[in-house]
CSV table of C-alpha atoms in Angstrom, one decimal:
chain,number,residue,atom,x,y,z
F,103,MET,CA,39.1,130.3,76.3
F,104,THR,CA,38.9,130.3,72.5
F,105,ALA,CA,42.1,130.4,70.5
F,106,LYS,CA,42.5,133.3,68.1
F,107,ARG,CA,42.3,132.4,64.5
F,108,LYS,CA,45.1,133.7,62.2
F,109,SER,CA,44.1,136.3,59.7
F,110,PRO,CA,44.3,135.5,55.9
F,111,ALA,CA,47.2,138.0,55.6
F,112,ALA,CA,49.2,136.2,58.3
F,113,LYS,CA,48.7,132.8,56.6
F,114,VAL,CA,49.9,134.3,53.3
F,115,LEU,CA,52.9,135.8,55.0
F,116,LYS,CA,53.8,132.5,56.6
F,117,ALA,CA,53.5,130.7,53.2
F,118,VAL,CA,55.7,133.3,51.6
F,119,LEU,CA,58.3,133.0,54.4
F,120,ILE,CA,58.3,129.2,54.0
F,121,ALA,CA,58.7,129.5,50.3
F,122,LEU,CA,61.6,131.9,50.7
F,123,ILE,CA,63.3,129.6,53.2
F,124,LEU,CA,62.9,126.7,50.8
F,125,VAL,CA,64.4,128.7,47.9
F,126,VAL,CA,67.4,129.8,50.0
F,127,VAL,CA,68.0,126.2,51.2
F,128,CYS,CA,67.7,124.8,47.7
F,129,ALA,CA,70.0,127.5,46.3
F,130,GLY,CA,72.6,126.9,49.1
F,131,ALA,CA,72.4,123.1,48.4
F,132,TYR,CA,72.9,123.7,44.7
F,133,VAL,CA,75.9,126.0,45.3
F,134,ALA,CA,77.4,123.4,47.6
F,135,TYR,CA,76.8,120.7,45.0
F,136,VAL,CA,78.6,122.7,42.3
F,137,PHE,CA,81.7,123.4,44.3
F,138,ALA,CA,81.8,119.9,45.8
F,139,SER,CA,81.5,118.4,42.3
F,140,TRP,CA,84.1,120.7,40.7
F,141,HIS,CA,87.5,119.2,40.2
F,142,ARG,CA,90.6,119.7,38.0
F,143,ILE,CA,91.8,117.0,35.7
F,144,PRO,CA,95.3,115.9,36.7
F,145,ASP,CA,98.3,117.4,34.9
F,146,MET,CA,100.7,115.2,32.9
F,147,GLN,CA,97.9,112.7,32.2
F,148,ALA,CA,98.9,110.1,29.6
F,149,LEU,CA,96.4,110.0,26.8
F,150,GLU,CA,95.2,106.9,25.0
F,151,VAL,CA,96.2,106.7,21.3
F,152,THR,CA,93.9,104.8,18.9
F,153,GLY,CA,93.8,104.4,15.2
F,154,GLY,CA,95.5,102.7,12.3
F,155,ALA,CA,98.5,104.9,11.4
F,156,ASP,CA,102.0,103.4,11.6
F,157,ALA,CA,104.3,105.5,9.3
F,158,ALA,CA,106.9,108.0,10.4
F,159,LEU,CA,107.0,111.5,9.0
F,160,GLU,CA,109.8,112.3,6.5
F,161,PRO,CA,112.0,115.3,6.5
F,162,GLU,CA,111.8,117.6,3.5
F,163,SER,CA,108.4,116.1,2.5
F,164,GLU,CA,105.4,118.5,2.2
F,165,TYR,CA,102.6,118.1,4.7
F,166,SER,CA,99.5,120.0,5.7
F,167,ILE,CA,97.8,120.6,9.0
F,168,VAL,CA,94.4,122.0,9.9
F,169,THR,CA,93.2,123.5,13.1
F,170,TRP,CA,89.5,124.0,13.7
F,171,ASN,CA,87.3,124.8,16.7
F,172,LEU,CA,84.0,123.0,16.0
F,173,GLY,CA,81.9,124.9,18.5
F,174,PHE,CA,80.4,121.7,20.1
F,175,GLY,CA,78.3,121.2,16.9
F,176,ALA,CA,75.9,124.1,17.8
F,177,TYR,CA,77.1,127.1,15.8
F,178,SER,CA,75.3,127.4,12.5
F,179,ASP,CA,75.6,130.9,11.1
F,180,ASP,CA,72.3,131.9,12.7
F,181,TYR,CA,73.2,130.7,16.2
F,182,SER,CA,74.0,133.0,19.1
F,183,PHE,CA,75.3,131.9,22.6
F,184,PHE,CA,74.2,133.2,25.9
F,185,MET,CA,77.7,133.6,27.3
F,186,ASP,CA,78.5,135.9,24.5
F,187,GLY,CA,75.4,138.0,24.9
F,188,GLY,CA,73.2,135.9,22.7
F,189,THR,CA,70.1,133.8,23.4
F,190,GLU,CA,70.9,130.1,23.1
F,191,SER,CA,72.3,127.8,25.8
F,192,TRP,CA,71.9,124.5,23.8
F,193,ALA,CA,72.3,123.6,20.2
F,194,PHE,CA,69.1,124.1,18.2
F,195,SER,CA,68.4,120.4,18.1
F,196,ARG,CA,70.1,117.0,18.1
F,197,ASP,CA,69.7,116.9,14.3
F,198,ALA,CA,71.5,120.3,14.1
F,199,VAL,CA,74.5,118.9,16.0
F,200,HIS,CA,74.8,116.0,13.6
F,201,GLU,CA,74.4,118.3,10.6
F,202,ASN,CA,77.1,120.7,11.8
F,203,ILE,CA,79.6,118.0,12.8
F,204,GLY,CA,78.8,116.1,9.6
F,205,ALA,CA,79.5,119.2,7.5
F,206,ALA,CA,82.8,119.8,9.3
F,207,ILE,CA,83.8,116.2,8.6
F,208,ALA,CA,83.0,116.6,4.9
F,209,SER,CA,85.1,119.8,4.8
F,210,LEU,CA,88.0,118.2,6.5
F,211,ARG,CA,87.9,115.3,4.0
F,212,ALA,CA,87.9,117.7,1.1
F,213,MET,CA,91.0,119.5,2.6
F,214,GLN,CA,92.8,116.1,3.1
F,215,PRO,CA,95.2,117.3,5.8
F,216,ASP,CA,97.9,115.0,7.1
F,217,LEU,CA,97.4,116.3,10.6
F,218,MET,CA,94.3,117.8,12.4
F,219,ILE,CA,94.0,119.5,15.7
F,220,LEU,CA,90.4,120.1,16.7
F,221,GLN,CA,88.8,121.9,19.7
F,222,GLU,CA,85.3,121.9,21.4
F,223,LEU,CA,84.2,118.4,20.7
F,224,ASP,CA,81.5,117.3,23.2
F,225,PHE,CA,81.1,113.6,24.0
F,226,ASP,CA,78.5,113.8,26.8
F,227,ALA,CA,76.9,117.2,27.2
F,228,THR,CA,73.5,118.6,27.9
F,229,ARG,CA,74.1,121.4,25.4
F,230,SER,CA,74.6,119.0,22.5
F,231,TYR,CA,72.0,116.4,23.4
F,232,HIS,CA,74.7,114.0,24.6
F,233,VAL,CA,75.9,113.4,21.0
F,234,ASP,CA,79.4,111.8,21.1
F,235,GLU,CA,81.0,114.2,18.6
F,236,ARG,CA,84.4,112.8,19.3
F,237,ALA,CA,83.4,109.4,18.2
F,238,LEU,CA,81.7,110.8,15.0
F,239,VAL,CA,85.0,112.4,13.9
F,240,GLN,CA,87.3,109.5,14.9
F,241,GLU,CA,85.0,107.0,13.1
F,242,ALA,CA,85.2,109.2,10.0
F,243,PHE,CA,89.0,108.9,9.9
F,244,PRO,CA,89.8,105.4,11.0
F,245,GLU,CA,93.1,105.4,9.1
F,246,MET,CA,94.5,108.2,11.4
F,247,ASP,CA,95.9,107.9,14.9
F,248,ALA,CA,93.8,109.9,17.5
F,249,ALA,CA,94.5,111.3,20.9
F,250,PHE,CA,91.7,113.0,22.9
F,251,ALA,CA,92.1,115.2,26.0
F,252,VAL,CA,89.2,116.2,28.2
F,253,ASN,CA,89.1,120.0,29.0
F,254,TYR,CA,85.5,120.3,30.2
F,255,ASP,CA,83.9,118.1,32.8
F,256,SER,CA,81.5,120.4,34.6
F,257,PRO,CA,78.7,119.9,37.1
F,258,PHE,CA,75.1,120.7,36.1
F,259,LEU,CA,74.9,124.4,35.6
F,260,MET,CA,71.4,125.8,36.3
F,261,TYR,CA,71.8,128.9,34.2
F,262,PRO,CA,70.0,130.3,32.3
F,263,LEU,CA,66.9,129.2,34.2
F,264,THR,CA,64.7,128.9,31.0
F,265,GLN,CA,67.1,126.3,29.5
F,266,PRO,CA,69.9,125.4,31.9
F,267,HIS,CA,73.3,124.9,30.2
F,268,GLY,CA,73.5,121.6,32.1
F,269,ALA,CA,76.5,119.3,32.5
F,270,SER,CA,79.2,119.2,29.9
F,271,ARG,CA,82.0,116.9,29.0
F,272,ALA,CA,84.1,118.0,26.1
F,273,GLY,CA,87.7,118.1,24.8
F,274,ILE,CA,90.3,118.5,22.1
F,275,LEU,CA,91.2,116.0,19.5
F,276,THR,CA,94.4,115.4,17.6
F,277,LEU,CA,94.4,113.3,14.5
F,278,SER,CA,97.5,112.2,12.6
F,279,GLY,CA,98.1,110.3,9.4
F,280,ALA,CA,101.5,109.2,10.9
F,281,ASP,CA,102.1,107.2,14.0
F,282,ILE,CA,101.5,109.0,17.4
F,283,ALA,CA,104.0,107.4,19.7
F,284,SER,CA,102.7,109.0,22.8
F,285,SER,CA,100.5,111.9,23.9
F,286,VAL,CA,100.1,113.7,27.2
F,287,ARG,CA,97.6,116.3,28.6
F,288,ARG,CA,99.0,119.4,30.2
F,289,SER,CA,96.8,121.4,32.6
F,290,LEU,CA,96.9,125.1,32.2
F,291,PRO,CA,96.6,127.7,35.0
F,292,ILE,CA,93.0,128.8,35.4
F,293,GLU,CA,91.1,131.2,37.7
F,294,THR,CA,90.5,130.2,41.3
F,295,GLY,CA,87.3,132.2,41.9
F,296,LEU,CA,83.7,131.6,40.9
F,297,MET,CA,84.6,131.7,37.2
F,298,LYS,CA,86.3,128.4,37.5
F,299,VAL,CA,83.0,126.5,37.6
F,300,VAL,CA,81.8,128.0,34.3
F,301,ASP,CA,85.0,128.1,32.3
F,302,LEU,CA,86.8,125.1,30.7
F,303,ASP,CA,89.4,123.2,32.6
F,304,ARG,CA,91.9,124.6,30.2
F,305,CYS,CA,94.6,122.4,28.8
F,306,TYR,CA,96.7,121.5,25.8
F,307,SER,CA,97.9,118.1,24.6
F,308,VAL,CA,101.4,117.3,23.4
F,309,SER,CA,101.6,114.4,20.9
F,310,HIS,CA,105.0,113.0,19.8
F,311,ILE,CA,105.1,111.8,16.2
F,312,PRO,CA,108.3,110.1,15.1
F,313,VAL,CA,110.3,111.5,12.1
F,314,SER,CA,112.5,109.1,10.1
F,315,ASN,CA,115.7,111.0,11.0
F,316,GLY,CA,115.3,110.1,14.7
F,317,ARG,CA,113.7,113.3,15.9
F,318,ASP,CA,110.0,113.8,16.9
F,319,LEU,CA,107.4,116.3,15.8
F,320,ALA,CA,105.9,117.6,19.0
F,321,LEU,CA,102.4,118.5,18.0
F,322,VAL,CA,100.4,120.6,20.4
F,323,ASP,CA,96.7,121.0,20.3
F,324,LEU,CA,95.5,124.0,22.5
F,325,HIS,CA,92.5,126.0,23.6
F,326,LEU,CA,93.5,128.9,25.8
F,327,SER,CA,91.1,131.1,27.9
F,328,ALA,CA,89.0,133.9,26.5
F,329,TYR,CA,87.1,135.4,29.4
F,330,THR,CA,89.1,135.9,32.6
F,331,SER,CA,88.4,138.4,35.4
F,332,ASP,CA,92.1,138.1,36.3
F,333,GLY,CA,94.1,139.2,33.2
F,334,THR,CA,97.3,137.6,34.4
F,335,ILE,CA,95.8,134.1,33.8
F,336,ALA,CA,96.0,134.4,30.1
F,337,THR,CA,99.7,135.5,30.3
F,338,GLU,CA,100.5,132.6,32.6
F,339,GLN,CA,98.9,130.2,30.2
F,340,LEU,CA,100.9,131.5,27.3
F,341,LYS,CA,104.2,131.5,29.3
F,342,MET,CA,103.6,127.8,30.3
F,343,LEU,CA,102.9,126.9,26.7
F,344,ILE,CA,106.0,128.6,25.4
F,345,ASP,CA,108.2,127.0,28.1
F,346,ASP,CA,107.1,123.6,27.0
F,347,LEU,CA,107.6,124.4,23.3
F,348,SER,CA,111.1,125.8,24.0
F,349,ALA,CA,112.0,122.6,25.9
F,350,GLU,CA,110.8,120.4,23.0
F,351,TYR,CA,112.8,122.5,20.5
F,352,GLU,CA,116.0,122.5,22.7
F,353,ASN,CA,115.7,118.7,22.8
F,354,GLY,CA,116.1,118.7,19.0
F,355,ASN,CA,112.4,118.1,18.1
F,356,TYR,CA,110.3,119.9,15.6
F,357,VAL,CA,107.5,121.9,17.1
F,358,ILE,CA,104.0,122.8,15.8
F,359,ALA,CA,101.5,124.2,18.3
F,360,GLY,CA,98.1,125.2,17.1
F,361,GLY,CA,94.5,125.8,18.0
F,362,ASP,CA,92.3,128.4,19.5
F,363,PHE,CA,94.5,131.0,21.2
F,364,ASN,CA,91.6,133.2,22.1
F,365,LYS,CA,93.9,136.1,21.3
F,366,ASP,CA,94.0,138.4,18.3
F,367,LEU,CA,96.9,136.8,16.4
F,368,LEU,CA,97.0,139.5,13.8
F,369,GLY,CA,97.2,142.2,16.5
F,370,ASN,CA,94.8,144.5,14.6
F,371,SER,CA,91.9,142.3,13.4
F,372,PRO,CA,89.2,145.1,13.7
F,373,GLU,CA,91.3,147.2,11.3
F,374,VAL,CA,92.0,144.3,8.9
F,375,PHE,CA,88.4,143.2,8.7
F,376,GLY,CA,86.8,146.6,8.9
F,377,VAL,CA,84.6,146.0,12.0
F,378,SER,CA,84.5,147.8,15.3
F,379,GLY,CA,86.0,146.0,18.3
F,380,GLU,CA,85.4,148.6,21.0
F,381,LYS,CA,83.0,146.6,23.0
F,382,TYR,CA,84.6,143.2,22.4
F,383,THR,CA,87.6,143.3,24.8
F,384,TRP,CA,88.1,139.5,25.1
F,385,ALA,CA,90.2,139.3,21.9
F,386,GLN,CA,93.3,141.2,23.0
F,387,PRO,CA,96.4,141.1,20.8
F,388,ILE,CA,98.8,138.2,21.5
F,389,ASP,CA,102.0,139.2,23.3
F,390,GLU,CA,104.6,138.1,20.8
F,391,SER,CA,107.4,139.3,23.1
F,392,LEU,CA,106.8,136.2,25.1
F,393,LEU,CA,108.1,134.0,22.2
F,394,THR,CA,111.6,132.7,22.8
F,395,ASP,CA,114.3,132.2,20.3
F,396,GLY,CA,113.5,129.6,17.7
F,397,LEU,CA,109.7,130.0,17.9
F,398,THR,CA,107.6,132.0,15.4
F,399,LEU,CA,103.9,132.9,15.4
F,400,VAL,CA,102.3,132.1,12.0
F,401,LYS,CA,99.8,134.7,10.9
F,402,ALA,CA,97.3,133.2,8.6
F,403,LEU,CA,96.4,136.2,6.4
F,404,ASP,CA,95.8,136.7,2.7
F,405,GLU,CA,96.1,140.5,2.6
F,406,ALA,CA,94.4,140.7,-0.8
F,407,ASP,CA,91.4,138.7,0.5
F,408,PRO,CA,91.5,138.6,4.3
F,409,VAL,CA,89.3,135.9,6.0
F,410,PRO,CA,88.7,135.9,9.8
F,411,SER,CA,88.9,132.7,11.8
F,412,CYS,CA,86.3,133.5,14.4
F,413,ARG,CA,83.1,135.5,14.9
F,414,ASN,CA,81.5,136.8,18.1
F,415,CYS,CA,78.3,135.1,19.0
F,416,ASP,CA,76.1,137.8,20.5
F,417,ILE,CA,74.2,137.7,17.2
F,418,GLY,CA,74.1,135.4,14.2
F,419,TYR,CA,76.7,136.0,11.5
F,420,ILE,CA,76.1,139.0,9.3
F,421,GLU,CA,79.0,139.9,7.1
F,422,GLY,CA,80.3,143.4,7.8
F,423,THR,CA,78.3,143.7,11.0
F,424,THR,CA,79.2,140.8,13.2
F,425,PHE,CA,82.5,141.3,15.1
F,426,VAL,CA,85.2,139.0,13.6
F,427,VAL,CA,88.8,138.3,14.5
F,428,THR,CA,91.6,135.8,13.8
F,429,VAL,CA,92.3,133.8,17.0
F,430,ASP,CA,93.2,130.5,15.5
F,431,GLY,CA,96.6,129.6,14.1
F,432,PHE,CA,100.1,128.2,14.8
F,433,ILE,CA,103.4,128.7,16.5
F,434,VAL,CA,106.3,126.8,14.9
F,435,SER,CA,109.9,126.2,15.6
F,436,ASP,CA,112.5,127.4,13.1
F,437,ASN,CA,113.3,123.9,12.0
F,438,VAL,CA,109.8,123.8,10.5
F,439,GLU,CA,109.5,125.6,7.1
F,440,VAL,CA,106.1,127.1,6.6
F,441,LEU,CA,105.1,127.0,2.9
F,442,GLU,CA,101.7,128.8,3.3
F,443,ALA,CA,99.0,129.4,5.9
F,444,HIS,CA,95.5,130.7,5.3
F,445,VAL,CA,92.0,130.7,6.9
F,446,VAL,CA,89.6,128.6,4.9
F,447,ASP,CA,86.4,130.6,4.2
F,448,GLU,CA,83.6,128.3,5.4
F,449,GLY,CA,81.4,131.4,6.0
F,450,PHE,CA,80.8,130.3,9.6
F,451,LYS,CA,78.1,128.0,8.3
F,452,HIS,CA,78.7,125.2,10.8
F,453,SER,CA,80.9,126.6,13.5
F,454,ASP,CA,81.7,130.0,15.0
F,455,HIS,CA,85.3,129.4,13.7
F,456,ASN,CA,86.7,128.9,10.2
F,457,PRO,CA,89.4,126.3,9.8
F,458,VAL,CA,93.1,127.4,9.4
F,459,ARG,CA,95.3,125.3,7.1
F,460,MET,CA,99.1,125.4,7.0
F,461,ALA,CA,101.4,123.6,4.6
F,462,PHE,CA,104.9,122.9,5.9
F,463,ARG,CA,108.2,120.9,5.6
F,464,LEU,CA,110.3,119.5,8.4
F,465,LYS,CA,113.9,120.6,7.6
F,466,GLY,CA,116.4,117.8,7.2
């Protein structure tokens, strides 16, 4: 008896089914890999301190500090990012990364701050062509002590499919012209759902810098969450931060905490800068009621010539059109006298953030 031959349509259907099964198996294997690879970096991790600084800070002397999110070296003023509704998932090129980080270093040198707290520095990431930005900055300031905390150590992300974001290793860097006696990494609360694999492993670092009167300056470098499906996470992060700052202050130390709060520090940035914020809900006003006695939010604003610290990256920067907000700044204890604080207008040429500079004295 002769066996029946399968029709061409049946062969096509079989091939399609096999292909679908392979896609499902591969997708399942990838999801399993992502969740198996995901991990949180331990809390209270002691950080290595390197560099050549050895002096203590002096009470009543004037110092300056700069905070700046360097945007992993990708954000020239014409760059847009896929997670903000833009197009790019990598920096434009390896050369662009070096150009943007190099320009930021030049600006920092020109400002000559005594202290620097920097965010979004990649040291081994697909998106920045594996340029070690951390090393570039530290090598540019060998006279300063440095402490680096990792806040992004992600598995390989296959999205977007046309140019997968890849694996990322990045962090926050503290630089000091005075001796950093110790530094520790604090792990912040983050989401527990699917968002945890695409967001940063949020943290802040606390560096203790001796002052000649026997106290310490507790210098905190932070990068809080922006996008959360659970709105309580951002509040929990801020509460934890403030608890730590309060404990440092109650121990008799000076406190300066700065960085990217991912909150509208002015409370009304759209009104201040004359842009609509209706569709940009990520930058909610910071809840100043959470601040405890002895702690003050420093609002870096020149009312005569207001400059924002951050732009949204759904499009390149177009003054008057691109949504802008001030999310970068400082919280200080009341034994720190703030002399002035302003956003430095870099025009977002080499990062999606402008630096914020503060001059201060430690009260005797």
